[in-house]
């Protein structure tokens, strides 16, 4: 569900609680658009999680990924800015289209943007790179 859909579903002009975080409304809308384009362009399901991750980090990201509606064709980008951690988890089908090598390249690009203080831009660029590597599905 996108931010816009969540607002429409609520039926109020009050922003949803999801807006209380590290992103401005404009940044959230840009991330939302990047997610929508990645989903539509590839047939995969992309998700972003920003928040704390329990140790071990990779296992926590894997648990989050398994909770998605279609984990086999899903790609999760899990970012914990305070812990300086990033995990990209791909499902069985998604991994065939986005091998670990390409996920690592996208992660390097994202980390570079994060290091420059651009959390939203890093996520958006990472989504674009992952979707480009996945191609049309």
mmCIF file of N, CA, C and O in Angstrom, residues 31-123:
data_model
loop_
_atom_site.group_PDB
_atom_site.id
_atom_site.type_symbol
_atom_site.label_atom_id
_atom_site.label_comp_id
_atom_site.label_asym_id
_atom_site.label_seq_id
_atom_site.Cartn_x
_atom_site.Cartn_y
_atom_site.Cartn_z
ATOM 1 N N UNK A 31 9.956 8.168 -2.942
ATOM 2 C CA UNK A 31 10.227 6.744 -2.678
ATOM 3 C C UNK A 31 9.041 5.906 -3.122
ATOM 4 O O UNK A 31 9.205 4.852 -3.748
ATOM 5 N N UNK A 32 7.850 6.372 -2.820
ATOM 6 C CA UNK A 32 6.622 5.683 -3.218
ATOM 7 C C UNK A 32 6.570 5.516 -4.741
ATOM 8 O O UNK A 32 6.248 4.439 -5.248
ATOM 9 N N UNK A 33 6.897 6.579 -5.454
ATOM 10 C CA UNK A 33 6.900 6.529 -6.927
ATOM 11 C C UNK A 33 7.970 5.561 -7.431
ATOM 12 O O UNK A 33 7.738 4.788 -8.356
ATOM 13 N N UNK A 34 9.148 5.569 -6.813
ATOM 14 C CA UNK A 34 10.215 4.646 -7.214
ATOM 15 C C UNK A 34 9.790 3.195 -6.985
ATOM 16 O O UNK A 34 10.070 2.319 -7.816
ATOM 17 N N UNK A 35 9.104 2.937 -5.873
ATOM 18 C CA UNK A 35 8.599 1.588 -5.604
ATOM 19 C C UNK A 35 7.574 1.174 -6.654
ATOM 20 O O UNK A 35 7.620 0.051 -7.171
ATOM 21 N N UNK A 36 6.662 2.076 -6.963
ATOM 22 C CA UNK A 36 5.620 1.779 -7.951
ATOM 23 C C UNK A 36 6.238 1.486 -9.318
ATOM 24 O O UNK A 36 5.877 0.500 -9.980
ATOM 25 N N UNK A 37 7.194 2.304 -9.737
ATOM 26 C CA UNK A 37 7.841 2.093 -11.038
ATOM 27 C C UNK A 37 8.621 0.782 -11.066
ATOM 28 O O UNK A 37 8.599 0.054 -12.071
ATOM 29 N N UNK A 38 9.306 0.460 -9.973
ATOM 30 C CA UNK A 38 10.066 -0.796 -9.905
ATOM 31 C C UNK A 38 9.131 -1.993 -9.989
ATOM 32 O O UNK A 38 9.394 -2.956 -10.719
ATOM 33 N N UNK A 39 8.026 -1.937 -9.257
ATOM 34 C CA UNK A 39 7.041 -3.029 -9.282
ATOM 35 C C UNK A 39 6.466 -3.206 -10.686
ATOM 36 O O UNK A 39 6.433 -4.318 -11.221
ATOM 37 N N UNK A 40 6.000 -2.105 -11.261
ATOM 38 C CA UNK A 40 5.362 -2.169 -12.582
ATOM 39 C C UNK A 40 6.344 -2.565 -13.681
ATOM 40 O O UNK A 40 5.986 -3.298 -14.595
ATOM 41 N N UNK A 41 7.557 -2.089 -13.578
ATOM 42 C CA UNK A 41 8.533 -2.351 -14.629
ATOM 43 C C UNK A 41 9.098 -3.759 -14.623
ATOM 44 O O UNK A 41 9.578 -4.238 -15.649
ATOM 45 N N UNK A 42 9.038 -4.419 -13.473
ATOM 46 C CA UNK A 42 9.682 -5.731 -13.371
ATOM 47 C C UNK A 42 8.716 -6.880 -13.113
ATOM 48 O O UNK A 42 9.057 -8.033 -13.374
ATOM 49 N N UNK A 43 7.560 -6.594 -12.550
ATOM 50 C CA UNK A 43 6.659 -7.658 -12.133
ATOM 51 C C UNK A 43 7.046 -8.249 -10.788
ATOM 52 O O UNK A 43 6.375 -9.129 -10.271
ATOM 53 N N UNK A 44 8.146 -7.745 -10.207
ATOM 54 C CA UNK A 44 8.532 -8.150 -8.862
ATOM 55 C C UNK A 44 7.854 -7.207 -7.873
ATOM 56 O O UNK A 44 7.241 -6.221 -8.269
ATOM 57 N N UNK A 45 7.990 -7.516 -6.596
ATOM 58 C CA UNK A 45 7.409 -6.672 -5.557
ATOM 59 C C UNK A 45 8.553 -6.121 -4.706
ATOM 60 O O UNK A 45 9.263 -6.885 -4.054
ATOM 61 N N UNK A 46 8.738 -4.811 -4.753
ATOM 62 C CA UNK A 46 9.808 -4.158 -4.005
ATOM 63 C C UNK A 46 9.238 -3.537 -2.736
ATOM 64 O O UNK A 46 8.159 -2.960 -2.752
ATOM 65 N N UNK A 47 9.991 -3.651 -1.643
ATOM 66 C CA UNK A 47 9.600 -3.069 -0.360
ATOM 67 C C UNK A 47 10.825 -2.427 0.278
ATOM 68 O O UNK A 47 11.951 -2.863 0.050
ATOM 69 N N UNK A 48 10.562 -1.413 1.087
ATOM 70 C CA UNK A 48 11.627 -0.730 1.824
ATOM 71 C C UNK A 48 11.255 -0.702 3.294
ATOM 72 O O UNK A 48 10.123 -0.367 3.653
ATOM 73 N N UNK A 49 12.202 -1.070 4.135
ATOM 74 C CA UNK A 49 12.044 -0.979 5.580
ATOM 75 C C UNK A 49 13.148 -0.057 6.083
ATOM 76 O O UNK A 49 14.324 -0.269 5.779
ATOM 77 N N UNK A 50 12.783 0.969 6.847
ATOM 78 C CA UNK A 50 13.758 1.858 7.470
ATOM 79 C C UNK A 50 13.471 1.864 8.959
ATOM 80 O O UNK A 50 12.381 2.246 9.390
ATOM 81 N N UNK A 51 14.434 1.399 9.718
ATOM 82 C CA UNK A 51 14.255 1.343 11.170
ATOM 83 C C UNK A 51 15.296 0.440 11.789
ATOM 84 O O UNK A 51 16.196 -0.058 11.107
ATOM 85 N N UNK A 52 15.157 0.212 13.066
ATOM 86 C CA UNK A 52 16.104 -0.629 13.781
ATOM 87 C C UNK A 52 16.000 -2.089 13.358
ATOM 88 O O UNK A 52 14.923 -2.576 13.035
ATOM 89 N N UNK A 53 17.137 -2.753 13.344
ATOM 90 C CA UNK A 53 17.207 -4.179 13.013
ATOM 91 C C UNK A 53 17.871 -4.911 14.173
ATOM 92 O O UNK A 53 18.922 -4.486 14.657
ATOM 93 N N UNK A 54 17.238 -5.994 14.615
ATOM 94 C CA UNK A 54 17.799 -6.791 15.707
ATOM 95 C C UNK A 54 18.978 -7.612 15.209
ATOM 96 O O UNK A 54 19.068 -7.961 14.031
ATOM 97 N N UNK A 55 19.870 -7.942 16.136
ATOM 98 C CA UNK A 55 20.997 -8.825 15.824
ATOM 99 C C UNK A 55 20.496 -10.268 15.806
ATOM 100 O O UNK A 55 19.633 -10.615 16.596
ATOM 101 N N UNK A 56 20.980 -11.096 14.963
ATOM 102 C CA UNK A 56 21.824 -10.800 13.802
ATOM 103 C C UNK A 56 21.001 -10.090 12.717
ATOM 104 O O UNK A 56 19.864 -10.485 12.411
ATOM 105 N N UNK A 57 21.591 -9.066 12.160
ATOM 106 C CA UNK A 57 20.921 -8.166 11.221
ATOM 107 C C UNK A 57 20.351 -8.913 10.015
ATOM 108 O O UNK A 57 19.193 -8.725 9.648
ATOM 109 N N UNK A 58 21.150 -9.760 9.394
ATOM 110 C CA UNK A 58 20.707 -10.477 8.182
ATOM 111 C C UNK A 58 19.482 -11.340 8.475
ATOM 112 O O UNK A 58 18.565 -11.417 7.666
ATOM 113 N N UNK A 59 19.484 -12.008 9.622
ATOM 114 C CA UNK A 59 18.344 -12.863 9.974
ATOM 115 C C UNK A 59 17.075 -12.044 10.210
ATOM 116 O O UNK A 59 15.992 -12.448 9.816
ATOM 117 N N UNK A 60 17.218 -10.888 10.846
ATOM 118 C CA UNK A 60 16.058 -10.031 11.073
ATOM 119 C C UNK A 60 15.499 -9.556 9.729
ATOM 120 O O UNK A 60 14.279 -9.587 9.515
ATOM 121 N N UNK A 61 16.379 -9.139 8.829
ATOM 122 C CA UNK A 61 15.924 -8.713 7.500
ATOM 123 C C UNK A 61 15.230 -9.873 6.780
ATOM 124 O O UNK A 61 14.218 -9.688 6.111
ATOM 125 N N UNK A 62 15.757 -11.083 6.936
ATOM 126 C CA UNK A 62 15.132 -12.266 6.335
ATOM 127 C C UNK A 62 13.742 -12.522 6.894
ATOM 128 O O UNK A 62 12.820 -12.880 6.156
ATOM 129 N N UNK A 63 13.569 -12.332 8.196
ATOM 130 C CA UNK A 63 12.240 -12.502 8.814
ATOM 131 C C UNK A 63 11.259 -11.465 8.270
ATOM 132 O O UNK A 63 10.106 -11.787 7.976
ATOM 133 N N UNK A 64 11.719 -10.217 8.139
ATOM 134 C CA UNK A 64 10.858 -9.175 7.566
ATOM 135 C C UNK A 64 10.443 -9.548 6.144
ATOM 136 O O UNK A 64 9.284 -9.396 5.762
ATOM 137 N N UNK A 65 11.393 -10.056 5.378
ATOM 138 C CA UNK A 65 11.130 -10.445 3.984
ATOM 139 C C UNK A 65 10.090 -11.562 3.922
ATOM 140 O O UNK A 65 9.184 -11.533 3.097
ATOM 141 N N UNK A 66 10.206 -12.545 4.788
ATOM 142 C CA UNK A 66 9.265 -13.667 4.783
ATOM 143 C C UNK A 66 7.849 -13.238 5.166
ATOM 144 O O UNK A 66 6.892 -13.932 4.852
ATOM 145 N N UNK A 67 7.694 -12.093 5.819
ATOM 146 C CA UNK A 67 6.375 -11.598 6.204
ATOM 147 C C UNK A 67 5.665 -10.880 5.058
ATOM 148 O O UNK A 67 4.479 -10.580 5.166
ATOM 149 N N UNK A 68 6.371 -10.627 3.967
ATOM 150 C CA UNK A 68 5.755 -9.945 2.828
ATOM 151 C C UNK A 68 4.731 -10.864 2.167
ATOM 152 O O UNK A 68 4.798 -12.087 2.290
ATOM 153 N N UNK A 69 3.795 -10.272 1.443
ATOM 154 C CA UNK A 69 2.697 -11.024 0.829
ATOM 155 C C UNK A 69 3.197 -12.077 -0.156
ATOM 156 O O UNK A 69 2.659 -13.186 -0.205
ATOM 157 N N UNK A 70 4.195 -11.751 -0.956
ATOM 158 C CA UNK A 70 4.727 -12.684 -1.950
ATOM 159 C C UNK A 70 6.251 -12.753 -1.832
ATOM 160 O O UNK A 70 6.972 -12.241 -2.688
ATOM 161 N N UNK A 71 6.767 -13.399 -0.790
ATOM 162 C CA UNK A 71 8.213 -13.371 -0.557
ATOM 163 C C UNK A 71 9.046 -13.935 -1.710
ATOM 164 O O UNK A 71 10.153 -13.445 -1.945
ATOM 165 N N UNK A 72 8.556 -14.932 -2.433
ATOM 166 C CA UNK A 72 9.357 -15.509 -3.521
ATOM 167 C C UNK A 72 9.676 -14.505 -4.623
ATOM 168 O O UNK A 72 10.732 -14.560 -5.232
ATOM 169 N N UNK A 73 8.751 -13.585 -4.893
ATOM 170 C CA UNK A 73 8.992 -12.609 -5.949
ATOM 171 C C UNK A 73 9.217 -11.201 -5.403
ATOM 172 O O UNK A 73 9.044 -10.223 -6.094
ATOM 173 N N UNK A 74 9.630 -11.137 -4.123
ATOM 174 C CA UNK A 74 9.836 -9.857 -3.467
ATOM 175 C C UNK A 74 11.306 -9.528 -3.265
ATOM 176 O O UNK A 74 12.147 -10.420 -3.137
ATOM 177 N N UNK A 75 11.562 -8.223 -3.219
ATOM 178 C CA UNK A 75 12.889 -7.680 -2.925
ATOM 179 C C UNK A 75 12.696 -6.690 -1.779
ATOM 180 O O UNK A 75 11.892 -5.771 -1.883
ATOM 181 N N UNK A 76 13.411 -6.906 -0.694
ATOM 182 C CA UNK A 76 13.330 -6.013 0.459
ATOM 183 C C UNK A 76 14.649 -5.279 0.628
ATOM 184 O O UNK A 76 15.715 -5.898 0.662
ATOM 185 N N UNK A 77 14.549 -3.962 0.734
ATOM 186 C CA UNK A 77 15.698 -3.139 1.097
ATOM 187 C C UNK A 77 15.461 -2.734 2.546
ATOM 188 O O UNK A 77 14.503 -2.021 2.850
ATOM 189 N N UNK A 78 16.290 -3.235 3.456
ATOM 190 C CA UNK A 78 16.178 -2.930 4.880
ATOM 191 C C UNK A 78 17.349 -2.029 5.272
ATOM 192 O O UNK A 78 18.507 -2.406 5.103
ATOM 193 N N UNK A 79 17.016 -0.846 5.778
ATOM 194 C CA UNK A 79 18.035 0.140 6.136
ATOM 195 C C UNK A 79 17.853 0.529 7.596
ATOM 196 O O UNK A 79 16.752 0.878 8.010
ATOM 197 N N UNK A 80 18.933 0.470 8.344
ATOM 198 C CA UNK A 80 18.935 0.952 9.716
ATOM 199 C C UNK A 80 19.985 2.055 9.812
ATOM 200 O O UNK A 80 21.168 1.769 10.042
ATOM 201 N N UNK A 81 19.558 3.301 9.612
ATOM 202 C CA UNK A 81 20.531 4.406 9.615
ATOM 203 C C UNK A 81 21.314 4.526 10.921
ATOM 204 O O UNK A 81 22.523 4.759 10.888
ATOM 205 N N UNK A 82 20.653 4.352 12.049
ATOM 206 C CA UNK A 82 21.339 4.500 13.337
ATOM 207 C C UNK A 82 22.393 3.419 13.562
ATOM 208 O O UNK A 82 23.400 3.656 14.216
ATOM 209 N N UNK A 83 22.150 2.232 13.011
ATOM 210 C CA UNK A 83 23.103 1.131 13.144
ATOM 211 C C UNK A 83 24.084 1.091 11.978
ATOM 212 O O UNK A 83 24.997 0.272 11.977
ATOM 213 N N UNK A 84 23.846 1.937 10.986
ATOM 214 C CA UNK A 84 24.667 1.980 9.772
ATOM 215 C C UNK A 84 24.680 0.597 9.100
ATOM 216 O O UNK A 84 25.732 0.053 8.779
ATOM 217 N N UNK A 85 23.470 0.044 8.914
ATOM 218 C CA UNK A 85 23.304 -1.282 8.318
ATOM 219 C C UNK A 85 22.374 -1.214 7.116
ATOM 220 O O UNK A 85 21.409 -0.453 7.110
ATOM 221 N N UNK A 86 22.678 -2.025 6.122
ATOM 222 C CA UNK A 86 21.859 -2.145 4.923
ATOM 223 C C UNK A 86 21.833 -3.610 4.519
ATOM 224 O O UNK A 86 22.881 -4.255 4.457
ATOM 225 N N UNK A 87 20.654 -4.121 4.277
ATOM 226 C CA UNK A 87 20.495 -5.485 3.774
ATOM 227 C C UNK A 87 19.528 -5.460 2.601
ATOM 228 O O UNK A 87 18.504 -4.770 2.655
ATOM 229 N N UNK A 88 19.856 -6.191 1.554
ATOM 230 C CA UNK A 88 18.947 -6.392 0.430
ATOM 231 C C UNK A 88 18.634 -7.879 0.395
ATOM 232 O O UNK A 88 19.536 -8.703 0.262
ATOM 233 N N UNK A 89 17.357 -8.205 0.562
ATOM 234 C CA UNK A 89 16.931 -9.606 0.605
ATOM 235 C C UNK A 89 16.044 -9.868 -0.610
ATOM 236 O O UNK A 89 15.086 -9.137 -0.858
ATOM 237 N N UNK A 90 16.390 -10.905 -1.359
ATOM 238 C CA UNK A 90 15.610 -11.270 -2.545
ATOM 239 C C UNK A 90 14.986 -12.641 -2.345
ATOM 240 O O UNK A 90 15.596 -13.533 -1.756
ATOM 241 N N UNK A 91 13.773 -12.802 -2.831
ATOM 242 C CA UNK A 91 13.095 -14.086 -2.789
ATOM 243 C C UNK A 91 13.652 -15.028 -3.845
ATOM 244 O O UNK A 91 14.468 -14.635 -4.693
ATOM 245 N N UNK A 92 13.202 -16.258 -3.808
ATOM 246 C CA UNK A 92 13.711 -17.303 -4.705
ATOM 247 C C UNK A 92 13.600 -16.903 -6.176
ATOM 248 O O UNK A 92 14.560 -17.001 -6.936
ATOM 249 N N UNK A 93 12.443 -16.435 -6.601
ATOM 250 C CA UNK A 93 12.251 -16.035 -8.001
ATOM 251 C C UNK A 93 12.984 -14.727 -8.294
ATOM 252 O O UNK A 93 13.625 -14.594 -9.339
ATOM 253 N N UNK A 94 12.907 -13.784 -7.379
ATOM 254 C CA UNK A 94 13.561 -12.481 -7.575
ATOM 255 C C UNK A 94 15.077 -12.645 -7.681
ATOM 256 O O UNK A 94 15.727 -11.945 -8.463
ATOM 257 N N UNK A 95 15.655 -13.583 -6.943
ATOM 258 C CA UNK A 95 17.107 -13.795 -6.946
ATOM 259 C C UNK A 95 17.616 -14.253 -8.315
ATOM 260 O O UNK A 95 18.747 -13.974 -8.692
ATOM 261 N N UNK A 96 16.759 -14.942 -9.066
ATOM 262 C CA UNK A 96 17.157 -15.369 -10.414
ATOM 263 C C UNK A 96 17.324 -14.159 -11.334
ATOM 264 O O UNK A 96 18.098 -14.194 -12.280
ATOM 265 N N UNK A 97 16.586 -13.101 -11.050
ATOM 266 C CA UNK A 97 16.631 -11.902 -11.886
ATOM 267 C C UNK A 97 17.557 -10.829 -11.332
ATOM 268 O O UNK A 97 17.977 -9.940 -12.062
ATOM 269 N N UNK A 98 17.823 -10.906 -10.028
ATOM 270 C CA UNK A 98 18.755 -9.971 -9.395
ATOM 271 C C UNK A 98 19.759 -10.805 -8.592
ATOM 272 O O UNK A 98 19.590 -11.022 -7.389
ATOM 273 N N UNK A 99 20.798 -11.284 -9.253
ATOM 274 C CA UNK A 99 21.810 -12.073 -8.534
ATOM 275 C C UNK A 99 22.502 -11.218 -7.455
ATOM 276 O O UNK A 99 22.484 -9.988 -7.504
ATOM 277 N N UNK A 100 23.139 -11.889 -6.510
ATOM 278 C CA UNK A 100 23.807 -11.203 -5.409
ATOM 279 C C UNK A 100 24.805 -10.153 -5.897
ATOM 280 O O UNK A 100 24.944 -9.101 -5.284
ATOM 281 N N UNK A 101 25.491 -10.425 -6.985
ATOM 282 C CA UNK A 101 26.471 -9.471 -7.518
ATOM 283 C C UNK A 101 25.828 -8.131 -7.829
ATOM 284 O O UNK A 101 26.365 -7.075 -7.478
ATOM 285 N N UNK A 102 24.663 -8.157 -8.461
ATOM 286 C CA UNK A 102 23.969 -6.915 -8.801
ATOM 287 C C UNK A 102 23.389 -6.238 -7.561
ATOM 288 O O UNK A 102 23.379 -5.011 -7.468
ATOM 289 N N UNK A 103 22.921 -7.031 -6.614
ATOM 290 C CA UNK A 103 22.416 -6.462 -5.363
ATOM 291 C C UNK A 103 23.549 -5.757 -4.611
ATOM 292 O O UNK A 103 23.351 -4.677 -4.049
ATOM 293 N N UNK A 104 24.744 -6.344 -4.644
ATOM 294 C CA UNK A 104 25.899 -5.721 -3.982
ATOM 295 C C UNK A 104 26.284 -4.410 -4.658
ATOM 296 O O UNK A 104 26.644 -3.442 -3.978
ATOM 297 N N UNK A 105 26.211 -4.366 -5.979
ATOM 298 C CA UNK A 105 26.510 -3.110 -6.686
ATOM 299 C C UNK A 105 25.511 -2.022 -6.304
ATOM 300 O O UNK A 105 25.889 -0.868 -6.068
ATOM 301 N N UNK A 106 24.233 -2.373 -6.231
ATOM 302 C CA UNK A 106 23.217 -1.407 -5.823
ATOM 303 C C UNK A 106 23.464 -0.965 -4.377
ATOM 304 O O UNK A 106 23.337 0.218 -4.055
ATOM 305 N N UNK A 107 23.858 -1.913 -3.530
ATOM 306 C CA UNK A 107 24.129 -1.586 -2.126
ATOM 307 C C UNK A 107 25.297 -0.605 -2.014
ATOM 308 O O UNK A 107 25.236 0.346 -1.225
ATOM 309 N N UNK A 108 26.338 -0.809 -2.801
ATOM 310 C CA UNK A 108 27.486 0.113 -2.770
ATOM 311 C C UNK A 108 27.071 1.520 -3.159
ATOM 312 O O UNK A 108 27.493 2.503 -2.541
ATOM 313 N N UNK A 109 26.240 1.630 -4.160
ATOM 314 C CA UNK A 109 25.740 2.924 -4.599
ATOM 315 C C UNK A 109 24.893 3.575 -3.507
ATOM 316 O O UNK A 109 25.002 4.782 -3.244
ATOM 317 N N UNK A 110 24.060 2.779 -2.863
ATOM 318 C CA UNK A 110 23.206 3.296 -1.802
ATOM 319 C C UNK A 110 24.051 3.775 -0.626
ATOM 320 O O UNK A 110 23.813 4.863 -0.081
ATOM 321 N N UNK A 111 25.040 2.999 -0.239
ATOM 322 C CA UNK A 111 25.900 3.356 0.887
ATOM 323 C C UNK A 111 26.637 4.670 0.603
ATOM 324 O O UNK A 111 26.786 5.511 1.497
ATOM 325 N N UNK A 112 27.060 4.861 -0.635
ATOM 326 C CA UNK A 112 27.735 6.112 -0.999
ATOM 327 C C UNK A 112 26.794 7.304 -0.800
ATOM 328 O O UNK A 112 27.188 8.337 -0.255
ATOM 329 N N UNK A 113 25.541 7.165 -1.214
ATOM 330 C CA UNK A 113 24.562 8.242 -1.032
ATOM 331 C C UNK A 113 24.262 8.458 0.453
ATOM 332 O O UNK A 113 24.166 9.604 0.913
ATOM 333 N N UNK A 114 24.124 7.362 1.198
ATOM 334 C CA UNK A 114 23.861 7.478 2.631
ATOM 335 C C UNK A 114 25.004 8.222 3.321
ATOM 336 O O UNK A 114 24.777 9.055 4.191
ATOM 337 N N UNK A 115 26.234 7.893 2.918
ATOM 338 C CA UNK A 115 27.410 8.545 3.498
ATOM 339 C C UNK A 115 27.412 10.046 3.242
ATOM 340 O O UNK A 115 27.949 10.813 4.030
ATOM 341 N N UNK A 116 26.802 10.457 2.142
ATOM 342 C CA UNK A 116 26.689 11.871 1.819
ATOM 343 C C UNK A 116 25.468 12.512 2.455
ATOM 344 O O UNK A 116 25.160 13.669 2.170
ATOM 345 N N UNK A 117 24.734 11.769 3.280
ATOM 346 C CA UNK A 117 23.578 12.313 3.977
ATOM 347 C C UNK A 117 22.268 12.246 3.206
ATOM 348 O O UNK A 117 21.291 12.865 3.600
ATOM 349 N N UNK A 118 22.233 11.498 2.108
ATOM 350 C CA UNK A 118 21.025 11.437 1.282
ATOM 351 C C UNK A 118 20.366 10.065 1.399
ATOM 352 O O UNK A 118 20.503 9.212 0.522
ATOM 353 N N UNK A 119 19.622 9.867 2.481
ATOM 354 C CA UNK A 119 18.968 8.584 2.724
ATOM 355 C C UNK A 119 17.913 8.290 1.663
ATOM 356 O O UNK A 119 17.903 7.211 1.064
ATOM 357 N N UNK A 120 17.035 9.244 1.406
ATOM 358 C CA UNK A 120 15.969 9.039 0.416
ATOM 359 C C UNK A 120 16.547 8.827 -0.981
ATOM 360 O O UNK A 120 16.137 7.912 -1.698
ATOM 361 N N UNK A 121 17.493 9.659 -1.364
ATOM 362 C CA UNK A 121 18.102 9.527 -2.690
ATOM 363 C C UNK A 121 18.807 8.195 -2.873
ATOM 364 O O UNK A 121 18.748 7.589 -3.937
ATOM 365 N N UNK A 122 19.465 7.721 -1.823
ATOM 366 C CA UNK A 122 20.128 6.421 -1.895
ATOM 367 C C UNK A 122 19.136 5.294 -2.105
ATOM 368 O O UNK A 122 19.361 4.389 -2.908
ATOM 369 N N UNK A 123 18.026 5.346 -1.396
ATOM 370 C CA UNK A 123 16.983 4.324 -1.548
ATOM 371 C C UNK A 123 16.402 4.374 -2.955
ATOM 372 O O UNK A 123 16.243 3.334 -3.612
#
